[in-house]
XYZ file of C-alpha atoms in Angstrom:
660
model
C 0.000 0.000 0.000
C 1.431 3.387 -0.942
C 1.843 6.041 1.746
C -0.552 8.515 0.092
C -3.375 5.974 0.003
C -3.386 5.479 3.774
C -4.939 8.884 4.427
C -8.406 7.495 3.688
C -8.102 5.668 7.032
C -8.362 9.062 8.705
C -11.161 10.386 6.507
C -13.671 7.717 5.432
C -16.683 6.720 7.517
C -15.711 4.359 10.370
C -18.516 1.864 9.727
C -17.561 1.657 6.031
C -13.894 1.052 6.886
C -14.738 -1.597 9.478
C -16.919 -3.476 7.016
C -14.159 -3.378 4.406
C -11.385 -4.612 6.697
C -13.196 -6.759 9.254
C -15.339 -9.015 7.069
C -12.319 -10.775 5.429
C -10.724 -11.205 8.871
C -13.883 -12.699 10.330
C -14.222 -15.115 7.430
C -10.585 -16.219 7.730
C -10.902 -16.862 11.465
C -14.213 -18.696 11.105
C -12.644 -20.931 8.483
C -9.967 -21.929 10.981
C -12.707 -22.827 13.480
C -14.454 -25.127 11.028
C -11.869 -27.920 11.134
C -12.455 -29.000 14.726
C -16.135 -28.068 14.869
C -17.033 -30.095 11.784
C -15.048 -33.068 13.073
C -16.858 -32.959 16.409
C -20.316 -32.660 14.823
C -19.836 -35.737 12.655
C -17.993 -37.694 15.338
C -20.675 -36.895 17.906
C -23.395 -38.143 15.574
C -21.536 -41.372 14.801
C -21.286 -44.525 16.884
C -18.278 -42.981 18.653
C -20.508 -40.511 20.513
C -19.096 -38.453 23.349
C -16.013 -40.715 23.635
C -14.998 -39.626 20.136
C -15.465 -35.988 21.060
C -13.505 -36.546 24.270
C -10.658 -38.000 22.175
C -10.501 -34.979 19.848
C -10.665 -32.636 22.856
C -7.675 -34.443 24.384
C -5.669 -34.175 21.157
C -6.613 -30.526 20.496
C -4.164 -28.833 22.939
C -1.355 -31.043 21.631
C -1.996 -29.772 18.108
C -2.024 -26.230 19.517
C 1.577 -26.792 20.641
C 2.574 -27.454 17.047
C 0.592 -24.394 15.928
C 2.311 -22.278 18.600
C 5.639 -22.936 16.868
C 4.174 -22.459 13.393
C 2.352 -19.213 14.183
C 5.326 -17.898 16.145
C 7.556 -18.305 13.104
C 4.835 -17.302 10.633
C 3.868 -14.103 12.472
C 7.487 -13.339 13.373
C 8.560 -13.723 9.760
C 5.664 -11.549 8.566
C 6.611 -8.749 10.977
C 10.334 -9.046 10.165
C 9.529 -9.120 6.458
C 7.621 -5.819 6.833
C 10.559 -4.225 8.663
C 13.006 -5.475 6.028
C 10.824 -4.022 3.280
C 10.936 -0.682 5.068
C 14.724 -0.672 5.052
C 15.066 -2.233 1.589
C 16.748 -5.330 3.000
C 15.610 -8.008 0.537
C 18.487 -10.342 1.376
C 17.645 -10.755 5.070
C 13.907 -10.869 4.308
C 14.504 -13.886 2.077
C 16.798 -15.463 4.667
C 14.121 -15.058 7.338
C 11.563 -16.843 5.183
C 13.961 -19.657 4.268
C 15.114 -20.107 7.867
C 11.545 -20.175 9.184
C 10.565 -22.857 6.680
C 13.660 -24.904 7.568
C 13.204 -24.646 11.351
C 9.459 -25.310 11.130
C 10.142 -28.531 9.226
C 12.788 -29.623 11.753
C 10.475 -28.877 14.700
C 7.634 -30.805 13.046
C 9.862 -33.878 12.645
C 10.999 -33.630 16.272
C 7.384 -33.384 17.416
C 6.521 -36.506 15.414
C 9.388 -38.429 17.018
C 8.429 -37.267 20.518
C 4.741 -37.937 19.877
C 5.248 -41.463 18.572
C 7.747 -42.338 21.311
C 5.714 -41.059 24.260
C 2.192 -41.204 22.820
C 0.425 -42.959 25.687
C 2.065 -40.784 28.349
C 1.231 -37.594 26.435
C -2.409 -38.546 25.899
C -2.885 -39.576 29.536
C -1.252 -36.294 30.566
C -3.824 -34.351 28.541
C -6.769 -36.202 30.034
C -7.217 -39.578 28.290
C -8.989 -42.311 30.226
C -8.966 -46.074 29.764
C -12.158 -45.715 27.748
C -10.881 -42.964 25.429
C -7.167 -43.767 25.070
C -7.615 -46.163 22.127
C -9.739 -43.735 20.114
C -7.419 -40.847 20.983
C -4.381 -42.864 19.777
C -6.046 -43.692 16.469
C -6.892 -40.024 15.873
C -3.606 -38.582 17.130
C -1.345 -40.966 15.195
C -2.736 -39.813 11.854
C -2.790 -36.117 12.794
C 0.731 -36.314 14.234
C 2.341 -37.881 11.157
C 1.190 -34.947 9.002
C 2.413 -32.167 11.307
C 4.924 -30.931 8.676
C 2.139 -30.131 6.186
C -0.077 -28.456 8.756
C 2.703 -26.406 10.359
C 4.307 -25.316 7.092
C 0.907 -24.379 5.693
C 0.402 -21.923 8.561
C 3.903 -20.489 8.143
C 3.288 -20.023 4.408
C -0.047 -18.260 4.910
C 1.597 -15.778 7.303
C 4.214 -14.996 4.668
C 1.567 -14.683 1.977
C -0.344 -12.088 4.031
C 2.872 -10.129 4.617
C 3.550 -10.228 0.870
C 0.290 -8.366 0.312
C -1.974 -11.268 -0.717
C -4.401 -11.869 2.184
C -7.122 -13.084 -0.201
C -4.849 -15.849 -1.521
C -4.097 -16.873 2.066
C -7.808 -17.038 2.853
C -8.490 -19.122 -0.263
C -5.825 -21.638 0.804
C -7.451 -22.033 4.233
C -10.971 -22.104 2.809
C -10.087 -24.853 0.326
C -8.827 -27.033 3.174
C -11.894 -26.389 5.333
C -14.328 -27.182 2.507
C -12.422 -30.387 1.734
C -12.673 -31.406 5.380
C -16.429 -30.744 5.466
C -17.008 -32.817 2.318
C -14.798 -35.741 3.341
C -15.919 -36.046 6.989
C -19.310 -37.701 6.317
C -17.878 -39.735 3.426
C -15.062 -41.222 5.514
C -16.881 -41.480 8.876
C -20.228 -42.815 7.626
C -19.764 -43.836 3.977
C -16.517 -45.782 4.480
C -17.278 -46.532 8.160
C -13.775 -45.389 9.148
C -14.836 -43.890 12.497
C -12.318 -41.622 14.228
C -9.686 -42.429 11.583
C -12.042 -41.058 8.928
C -12.295 -37.750 10.798
C -8.510 -37.601 11.076
C -7.958 -38.365 7.380
C -10.557 -35.780 6.326
C -8.754 -33.158 8.419
C -5.330 -34.135 7.109
C -6.329 -34.167 3.451
C -7.838 -30.711 3.905
C -4.611 -29.456 5.505
C -2.486 -30.975 2.743
C -4.593 -29.188 0.121
C -4.151 -25.894 2.027
C -0.407 -26.598 2.130
C -0.163 -27.261 -1.610
C -2.064 -24.072 -2.502
C 0.058 -22.002 -0.109
C 3.282 -23.673 -1.274
C 2.519 -22.839 -4.910
C 2.508 -19.131 -3.986
C 6.260 -19.216 -3.367
C 6.851 -19.403 -7.121
C 4.832 -16.253 -7.845
C 5.456 -14.073 -4.791
C 5.531 -10.295 -5.132
C 8.400 -9.199 -2.902
C 10.474 -12.258 -2.039
C 12.319 -14.899 -4.017
C 13.777 -17.961 -2.338
C 17.073 -19.493 -3.361
C 18.989 -22.411 -1.901
C 21.216 -20.196 0.284
C 18.105 -18.724 1.982
C 17.728 -22.059 3.773
C 21.218 -21.877 5.295
C 20.618 -21.253 8.992
C 21.425 -17.713 10.125
C 21.210 -17.354 13.911
C 21.161 -13.554 13.809
C 18.232 -13.294 11.407
C 16.333 -16.166 13.013
C 16.628 -14.619 16.486
C 14.976 -11.445 15.149
C 12.102 -13.511 13.749
C 11.615 -15.307 17.066
C 11.579 -12.028 19.017
C 8.796 -10.718 16.806
C 6.771 -13.922 17.038
C 7.266 -14.757 20.714
C 4.068 -12.989 21.831
C 2.055 -15.270 19.528
C 3.890 -18.292 20.943
C 3.121 -17.224 24.523
C -0.550 -16.688 23.666
C -0.879 -20.139 22.103
C 1.000 -21.865 24.916
C -1.348 -20.141 27.358
C -4.183 -21.948 25.550
C -2.281 -25.220 26.005
C -1.786 -24.519 29.716
C -5.470 -23.704 30.174
C -6.571 -26.824 28.251
C -4.124 -29.073 30.095
C -5.168 -27.884 33.549
C -8.885 -28.079 32.660
C -8.569 -31.606 31.276
C -6.590 -32.840 34.275
C -9.083 -31.386 36.752
C -12.050 -32.703 34.755
C -10.568 -36.205 34.786
C -9.595 -36.077 38.465
C -12.881 -34.746 39.788
C -14.972 -36.380 37.058
C -13.908 -39.811 38.258
C -15.176 -38.919 41.728
C -18.520 -37.697 40.347
C -21.499 -39.353 38.719
C -20.340 -38.088 35.306
C -17.070 -40.029 35.054
C -13.904 -38.642 33.365
C -14.992 -38.654 29.716
C -18.337 -36.844 29.776
C -16.887 -33.616 31.265
C -14.008 -33.502 28.777
C -16.314 -34.106 25.808
C -18.826 -31.503 27.032
C -16.190 -28.839 27.644
C -14.644 -29.659 24.262
C -17.798 -28.888 22.291
C -18.480 -25.849 24.491
C -15.095 -24.355 23.674
C -15.485 -25.102 19.950
C -18.862 -23.324 19.883
C -17.421 -20.412 21.855
C -14.577 -20.184 19.323
C -17.139 -19.047 16.751
C -18.189 -16.122 18.961
C -14.656 -15.113 19.943
C -13.421 -15.356 16.345
C -16.142 -12.994 15.145
C -15.138 -10.466 17.818
C -11.419 -10.918 17.117
C -12.076 -10.568 13.384
C -13.790 -7.220 13.941
C -11.006 -5.764 16.098
C -8.193 -7.190 13.948
C -9.877 -5.672 10.897
C -10.021 -2.388 12.799
C -6.285 -2.419 13.621
C -5.132 -0.321 10.626
C -7.939 2.191 11.288
C -7.046 2.468 14.977
C -3.308 2.519 14.334
C -3.394 5.212 11.674
C -5.733 7.540 13.559
C -3.820 7.068 16.809
C -0.591 8.004 15.073
C -2.334 10.986 13.437
C -3.725 12.065 16.833
C -7.249 11.915 15.472
C -8.361 10.725 18.863
C -12.054 11.271 18.200
C -11.818 8.688 15.409
C -9.856 6.303 17.652
C -12.551 6.623 20.305
C -15.358 6.273 17.744
C -13.751 3.176 16.196
C -13.285 1.524 19.589
C -16.858 2.338 20.638
C -18.268 1.010 17.360
C -16.323 -2.244 17.674
C -17.304 -2.563 21.339
C -21.011 -2.060 20.574
C -20.972 -4.701 17.833
C -18.963 -7.148 19.948
C -21.139 -6.698 23.044
C -24.320 -7.114 21.001
C -23.030 -10.376 19.481
C -21.953 -11.654 22.903
C -25.288 -10.825 24.557
C -27.190 -12.672 21.812
C -24.825 -15.662 22.152
C -25.168 -15.614 25.955
C -28.966 -15.660 25.725
C -28.804 -18.687 23.400
C -26.346 -20.508 25.682
C -28.421 -19.755 28.798
C -31.937 -20.299 27.442
C -31.583 -23.144 24.949
C -28.183 -24.877 25.252
C -29.676 -28.238 24.371
C -30.383 -27.045 20.822
C -26.642 -26.536 20.294
C -25.647 -29.657 22.219
C -27.985 -31.731 20.037
C -26.068 -30.708 16.900
C -23.100 -32.670 18.251
C -25.122 -35.859 18.788
C -27.734 -37.244 21.171
C -26.212 -38.702 24.317
C -27.219 -39.930 27.777
C -29.108 -37.848 30.334
C -25.895 -37.471 32.361
C -24.034 -36.119 29.350
C -26.814 -33.679 28.499
C -27.020 -32.531 32.110
C -23.310 -31.734 32.351
C -23.175 -30.204 28.863
C -26.059 -27.844 29.724
C -24.329 -26.829 32.955
C -21.100 -26.227 31.037
C -22.754 -23.892 28.549
C -24.682 -22.013 31.240
C -21.848 -21.623 33.761
C -18.608 -21.660 31.763
C -19.919 -19.263 29.105
C -22.079 -17.082 31.368
C -19.779 -14.037 31.134
C -18.407 -14.384 27.616
C -19.241 -10.708 27.076
C -16.454 -9.945 29.559
C -14.163 -12.530 27.947
C -14.591 -10.977 24.510
C -14.174 -7.416 25.797
C -10.888 -8.409 27.453
C -9.646 -10.013 24.227
C -10.840 -7.039 22.170
C -9.033 -4.609 24.486
C -5.842 -6.642 24.304
C -5.799 -6.464 20.491
C -6.715 -2.761 20.668
C -3.571 -1.997 22.678
C -1.500 -3.920 20.154
C -3.033 -1.800 17.366
C -1.986 1.461 19.039
C 1.571 0.259 19.594
C 1.461 -1.029 23.178
C 2.147 -4.784 22.975
C 3.213 -4.991 26.640
C -0.174 -3.782 27.874
C -1.867 -6.032 25.317
C -0.090 -9.143 26.589
C -0.628 -8.185 30.241
C -4.404 -7.858 29.926
C -4.703 -11.167 28.112
C -2.442 -13.153 30.447
C -4.027 -11.792 33.644
C -7.351 -13.344 32.712
C -6.017 -16.658 31.371
C -2.912 -17.551 33.364
C -2.919 -15.370 36.477
C -6.612 -15.914 37.304
C -8.208 -18.785 35.390
C -5.558 -21.495 35.820
C -5.209 -21.071 39.630
C -9.005 -20.975 39.997
C -9.341 -24.245 38.047
C -6.856 -25.826 40.443
C -8.437 -24.420 43.619
C -12.230 -24.308 43.201
C -12.846 -28.059 42.535
C -11.394 -28.811 45.973
C -14.357 -27.022 47.535
C -17.269 -27.523 45.117
C -16.230 -30.541 43.070
C -16.077 -30.831 39.294
C -18.277 -27.788 38.676
C -15.491 -25.698 40.201
C -13.772 -25.987 36.791
C -16.837 -24.400 35.199
C -17.151 -21.559 37.720
C -13.451 -20.684 37.259
C -14.225 -19.040 33.898
C -16.808 -16.424 35.010
C -14.815 -15.591 38.158
C -11.665 -15.077 36.034
C -13.749 -12.915 33.709
C -14.864 -10.696 36.589
C -11.275 -10.223 37.782
C -10.032 -9.694 34.233
C -12.681 -7.101 33.393
C -11.954 -5.241 36.652
C -8.405 -4.732 35.357
C -9.278 -4.147 31.697
C -11.964 -1.467 32.041
C -9.899 0.918 34.237
C -6.927 0.418 31.884
C -9.036 1.338 28.859
C -10.623 4.339 30.612
C -7.231 5.615 31.739
C -5.876 5.247 28.206
C -8.647 7.350 26.665
C -8.381 9.922 29.452
C -4.674 10.313 28.701
C -5.418 10.882 25.008
C -6.990 14.242 25.827
C -3.942 15.254 27.869
C -1.632 14.277 25.003
C -3.633 16.396 22.584
C -3.326 19.458 24.845
C 0.450 18.979 25.092
C 0.965 18.618 21.351
C 3.616 20.945 19.936
C 3.720 21.559 16.223
C 6.778 22.750 14.350
C 6.426 24.595 11.085
C 9.000 23.062 8.795
C 9.768 23.031 5.093
C 12.502 21.536 2.967
C 14.941 24.396 2.457
C 16.646 25.357 -0.763
C 20.212 24.147 -0.961
C 23.126 23.639 -3.304
C 24.672 20.474 -4.727
C 27.090 18.802 -2.364
C 27.489 16.406 0.533
C 24.705 15.186 2.799
C 26.081 14.883 6.326
C 24.292 12.432 8.605
C 25.063 12.580 12.312
C 24.436 9.812 14.811
C 25.268 10.712 18.382
C 25.352 9.503 21.947
C 23.069 11.392 24.294
C 24.948 14.234 25.943
C 27.738 14.325 23.356
C 26.321 17.644 22.022
C 25.673 16.024 18.644
C 22.693 18.247 17.794
C 24.579 21.447 18.594
C 27.634 20.239 16.683
C 25.378 19.506 13.707
C 24.010 23.067 13.843
C 27.544 24.507 13.946
C 28.620 22.398 10.964
C 25.562 23.521 8.970
C 26.279 27.188 9.749
C 29.958 26.933 8.842
C 29.161 25.196 5.547
C 26.120 27.439 4.939
C 23.765 24.519 4.314
C 20.348 23.549 5.802
C 20.119 21.743 9.134
C 17.434 19.163 9.994
C 16.659 17.590 13.344
C 13.270 18.351 14.898
C 12.342 19.864 11.549
C 12.707 16.443 9.964
C 10.248 14.988 12.483
C 7.707 17.681 11.616
C 8.139 17.022 7.903
C 7.662 13.273 8.379
C 4.550 13.863 10.474
C 3.107 16.091 7.761
C 3.978 13.536 5.073
C 2.168 10.678 6.848
C -0.648 12.718 8.347
C 0.595 11.638 11.795
C 1.322 13.640 14.926
C 4.802 15.067 15.515
C 4.829 13.746 19.056
C 4.154 10.216 17.832
C 6.864 10.339 15.136
C 9.342 11.751 17.643
C 8.536 9.034 20.173
C 9.702 6.261 17.839
C 13.177 6.424 19.315
C 13.169 9.220 21.873
C 10.691 7.488 24.187
C 10.583 3.989 22.793
C 9.567 1.094 25.057
C 12.380 -1.149 26.201
C 10.219 -4.296 26.211
C 8.984 -5.927 22.987
C 10.399 -2.967 21.043
C 10.723 -4.830 17.743
C 7.073 -5.816 17.947
C 6.166 -2.198 18.722
C 7.940 -0.999 15.570
C 6.079 -3.587 13.501
C 2.670 -2.148 14.479
C 0.660 -0.191 11.899
C 1.194 3.372 13.231
C 4.927 2.835 13.781
C 5.405 1.406 10.261
C 3.557 4.390 8.747
C 5.776 6.816 10.664
C 8.938 4.987 9.608
C 7.899 4.963 5.933
C 7.139 8.686 6.106
C 10.530 9.414 7.690
C 12.331 7.470 4.980
C 10.447 9.308 2.245
C 11.183 12.724 3.765
C 14.861 11.872 4.292
C 15.203 11.009 0.615
C 13.388 14.203 -0.404
C 15.723 16.274 1.773
C 18.796 14.522 0.369
C 17.637 14.977 -3.231
C 17.251 18.714 -2.604
C 20.978 19.219 -2.032
C 23.678 19.514 0.620
C 22.535 19.502 4.262
C 23.115 18.195 7.776
C 20.661 15.584 9.162
C 20.781 14.484 12.787
C 19.511 11.063 13.907
C 16.665 8.875 12.606
C 19.069 6.220 11.252
C 19.559 8.629 8.328
C 22.982 7.178 7.532
C 21.316 3.827 6.774
C 18.211 5.166 5.049
C 20.394 7.216 2.671
C 23.068 4.541 2.239
C 22.553 4.357 -1.545
C 23.194 8.090 -1.965
C 26.847 8.552 -2.998
C 26.916 12.082 -1.530
C 26.323 10.907 2.033
C 29.035 11.289 4.683
C 28.197 9.285 7.797
C 29.418 10.666 11.119
C 29.030 9.353 14.656
C 29.743 11.545 17.681
C 30.588 10.019 21.046
C 32.132 11.161 24.337
C 33.147 9.816 27.783
C 30.258 9.229 30.197
C 31.408 11.858 32.730
C 31.568 14.524 30.014
C 28.095 13.600 28.789
C 26.685 13.623 32.328
C 27.953 17.186 32.841
C 26.371 18.308 29.568
C 22.999 16.732 30.414
C 23.047 18.192 33.955
C 23.680 21.643 32.496
C 21.091 21.358 29.727
C 18.209 19.690 31.605
C 19.001 20.716 35.212
C 19.219 17.044 36.243
C 21.246 15.821 39.177
C 24.096 13.428 38.416
C 22.079 10.268 39.023
C 19.154 11.468 36.885
C 21.501 12.554 34.107
C 23.196 9.154 33.918
C 19.851 7.357 33.983
C 18.505 9.507 31.130
C 21.678 8.987 29.089
C 21.462 5.209 29.407
C 17.744 5.211 28.568
C 18.160 7.471 25.548
C 21.158 5.562 24.192
C 19.331 2.266 24.570
C 16.308 3.655 22.729
C 18.458 4.962 19.868
C 20.376 1.688 19.650
C 17.126 -0.321 19.562
C 15.655 1.894 16.862
C 18.816 1.776 14.739
C 19.070 -1.997 15.116
C 15.450 -2.530 14.074
C 15.606 -0.131 11.145
C 18.993 -1.168 9.752
C 19.814 -4.549 11.264
C 23.207 -3.048 12.205
C 24.790 -2.037 15.516
C 24.392 1.611 16.504
C 27.763 3.293 17.070
C 29.788 0.525 15.359
C 32.672 2.263 13.551
C 32.163 0.013 10.517
C 28.879 1.808 9.795
C 30.366 5.329 9.624
C 32.914 7.316 7.649
C 34.029 9.285 10.703
C 33.649 8.555 14.432
C 34.735 11.494 16.566
C 35.099 12.122 20.309
C 33.508 15.477 21.237
C 35.433 15.786 24.526
C 37.391 18.713 23.019
C 34.209 20.797 22.860
C 31.420 21.378 20.336
C 33.192 24.132 18.405
C 36.426 22.165 17.973
C 34.491 19.042 16.974
C 32.478 20.971 14.395
C 35.708 22.445 12.965
C 37.279 18.984 12.668
C 34.203 17.728 10.802
C 34.212 20.719 8.439
C 37.929 20.293 7.736
C 37.348 16.582 7.079
C 34.622 17.408 4.555
C 36.667 20.104 2.836
C 39.616 17.714 2.501
C 37.307 15.138 0.945
C 36.025 17.723 -1.542
C 39.551 18.769 -2.484
C 40.497 15.173 -3.126
């Protein structure tokens, strides 16, 4: 998408934009839900009954482990690919894709070996009973042996979306889901293959998705894989993992929740009239039905991410607030309707998955009515988490999500059954929702309250690209407190050429339609945690693209001095660029910061370390290189001798270069 075209995100009607972006997301997520739901419907209506559904519920969290690795690498590669595109780094982008494919394949083989070797122990760990272990083994063996296709398919679709072809990615997933739906009744009933038929229908669908996604590699838009792309590169791969780790944590949280629930259901189910298998089967279908509701809500907010991100960066806070309110109203309405259905007529839904005994129906009804009683809260928490990711705050996003799932729900599942028996597992969900919403709502309210304060504090700088003359473009990177900005000004004055520092930020903000404060914050006040993920968010990417465009415009206009913003890297292809880095001893920098900002010594040192870390993080993410490394610059100079002397040395260096 070109920079100019993004301005419609800040102008068009919110409802129109949400419909455009959210509907494809909802469809994609619902497609992913179909695999397990369709299996459970046909299995439940076969002779396997609830034992078959219990078996698939036991296997489900194990498959999520494989997906955690696949989505981690797929999402991490997509984010890294976007960053590489921003810095024109095609080589490392291709390496990231090749390495992710290679590692995903290796992990899938290792998982197969582990699964086949310790199958019984793994299935018992995840809740299998003597009655369900045989069926679970039959199902899991087939699913397990095709992990490479399933995992690589999900990695490919992530890359395809990053390459600008989300529709192709959706088609690949849809083709697999449709295949599964068609083959399930044929294999389960027509060929009387039972649980194996469900497994083969799922696998064939996943293989078809894999083949469609794999074929995209040969016609990709922005990447081209060669044999050397698959040579493992630890540096590139570590960047991919950092960007995908939040997805991995989220998926493993699902595994932890499923594991603890299954174990408690088996333990306390055996001591109840329901036995161990009925509770697992009932909770399994409950969670699959709930996945439809949560995926609709997630699809709406994920579709709204570019709208939220752009308008947040542009400080169009009224549109951010309106977008959030619109999404919240739709989500809450959907959840209330779903809650009424689950509370008033759960048996209608339960019956879709097969007619069972009175005991099964009794526990299934209780599961729907208790476990899903506060899904409105659940969905609002999830929606808020994704909202914070959209506005560039992945730490807050992860915190909100994990508080509900890991900090509250898992301990409650372990504690409550001791006092009220097996239904304690069911009551853990609404109690966790209450605690989670009590944290989420104040966090959201505080965020929107702070938006108004930020708007009042906004400072705008009038800036234009100044006329210049042909000659060198001097880029200056500097340690905080080394007087780099002042030295840059002195150099510009002595050479009688334009100087850009804060002015460049204002120009980039104007170019992207974003706020100056937001553009400036990219490295001045950047978060120290999950920083790479922060820079891969929509508003940050827009600001970075705008900065790059403005830097190139400034450089094409003639000789000048540019301070910061990784300008040495952005302009690396310009033969007129002279790259300078200014450093100084810590004590000298502390004195300068104390004088300039009226800090005490301890505050000055703390601010220096924070600022330098932020600049190093930004430079590393933008360029892939190390900030301050002498190999990246034409001249590294110690400013201990004073700003004036340092500026003179730089000017003499430039004049000598011109004379040569």
